[in-house]
Amino acid sequence: MKILVPVKRVVDYNVKVRVKSDQSGVDIANVKMSMNPFDEIAVEEAVRLKEKGAATEVIAVSCGVKACQETLRTAMAIGADRAILVETDAELQPLAVAKLLKALLDKEQPQLVIAGKQAIDDDANQTGQMLAALADLPQATFASKVELADGKATVTREVDGGLETIAISLPAVVTTDLRLNEPRYVTLPNIMKAKKKQLDVVTPADLGVDVTPRLKTVKVAEPPVRAAGVKVADVAALVDKLKNESKVI
C-alpha cells in the first residue's frame, strides 16, 4: 500500500515574521525555512504505519521552488522512501496545490493521503478538503488517531465538542492534528541516507495543471499593538469604561 504525504516549506515556527515595508507580503529573505509542523506529523504517521506493516511505501510530495528539495530530504530522513517535487516559481494557492496533488494521485495511485491540516504561514486549512473533493475520495480531517484494517481507516477526529471516531473506506484523504503523534528526531545517519534516495522533479505543465493564482493579496499588515491596561477605583468605574469606552456592554 502506498501513502502519499504532501509537505510544505514554510518560515520556521521559531522565527518572528516581519511584514514587508510595502505591505505586499511577508519578508522571507535570509529567514530560516523548515517543514510545516503539521506536515512533519503527517510524515511521521505515514512512516509509523509503514513500520507496523500497514503500508509498503511512503512518498513525500512538495510543490514550490527548487529549495523545497531540502524539505523533501528532511521527509526522507524521517523515513519516506522517495520524493516528488513539483517545481514552480509561481505563487501557489490551495486550489492549485490540490489540483497538482490530484494529478499525482492519478499517476501514483496511493491508497492513502496523509496531509497536515493546515500550513502555519497562510493557515488556509483548505488543501486536504479540496483534494478529497477533486478526487472524489472520503476524508477525515483533524485526526488525532489513525488505524488501518480491512481496507478501511478508523480515524479519531478532534472536533469542537470533543472527539469523533469515524470509519472511512480506502483510498482516502486524512489531515493531521497536533495530538496525532510526536515526530522523531532526525539523526545524522538518516540525513545521509536521505541524500541517496530518489527525488523526482516535475513541473505543473508536465502534470497538465494551470496554477495561475485566482486570488490577489491586497495588503498584509501586522496586528494592532495591544493597548495597556488601566486600574479602576471601583466597580462603577469599571462598568462605565466597559460601557462607554470599550463598548462591550
mmCIF file with all atom_site columns, C-alpha atoms in Angstrom, residues 31 150 172 186:
data_model
loop_
_atom_site.group_PDB
_atom_site.id
_atom_site.type_symbol
_atom_site.label_atom_id
_atom_site.label_alt_id
_atom_site.label_comp_id
_atom_site.label_asym_id
_atom_site.label_entity_id
_atom_site.label_seq_id
_atom_site.pdbx_PDB_ins_code
_atom_site.Cartn_x
_atom_site.Cartn_y
_atom_site.Cartn_z
_atom_site.occupancy
_atom_site.B_iso_or_equiv
_atom_site.pdbx_formal_charge
_atom_site.auth_seq_id
_atom_site.auth_comp_id
_atom_site.auth_asym_id
_atom_site.auth_atom_id
_atom_site.pdbx_PDB_model_num
ATOM 1 C CA . VAL A 1 31  ? 14.928 33.731 7.005  1.00 0.00 ? 31  VAL A CA 1
ATOM 2 C CA . ASP A 1 150 ? -9.539 -4.494 6.222  1.00 0.00 ? 150 ASP A CA 1
ATOM 3 C CA . ALA A 1 172 ? -8.987 8.288  1.348  1.00 0.00 ? 172 ALA A CA 1
ATOM 4 C CA . VAL A 1 186 ? 16.140 13.145 12.636 1.00 0.00 ? 186 VAL A CA 1
#
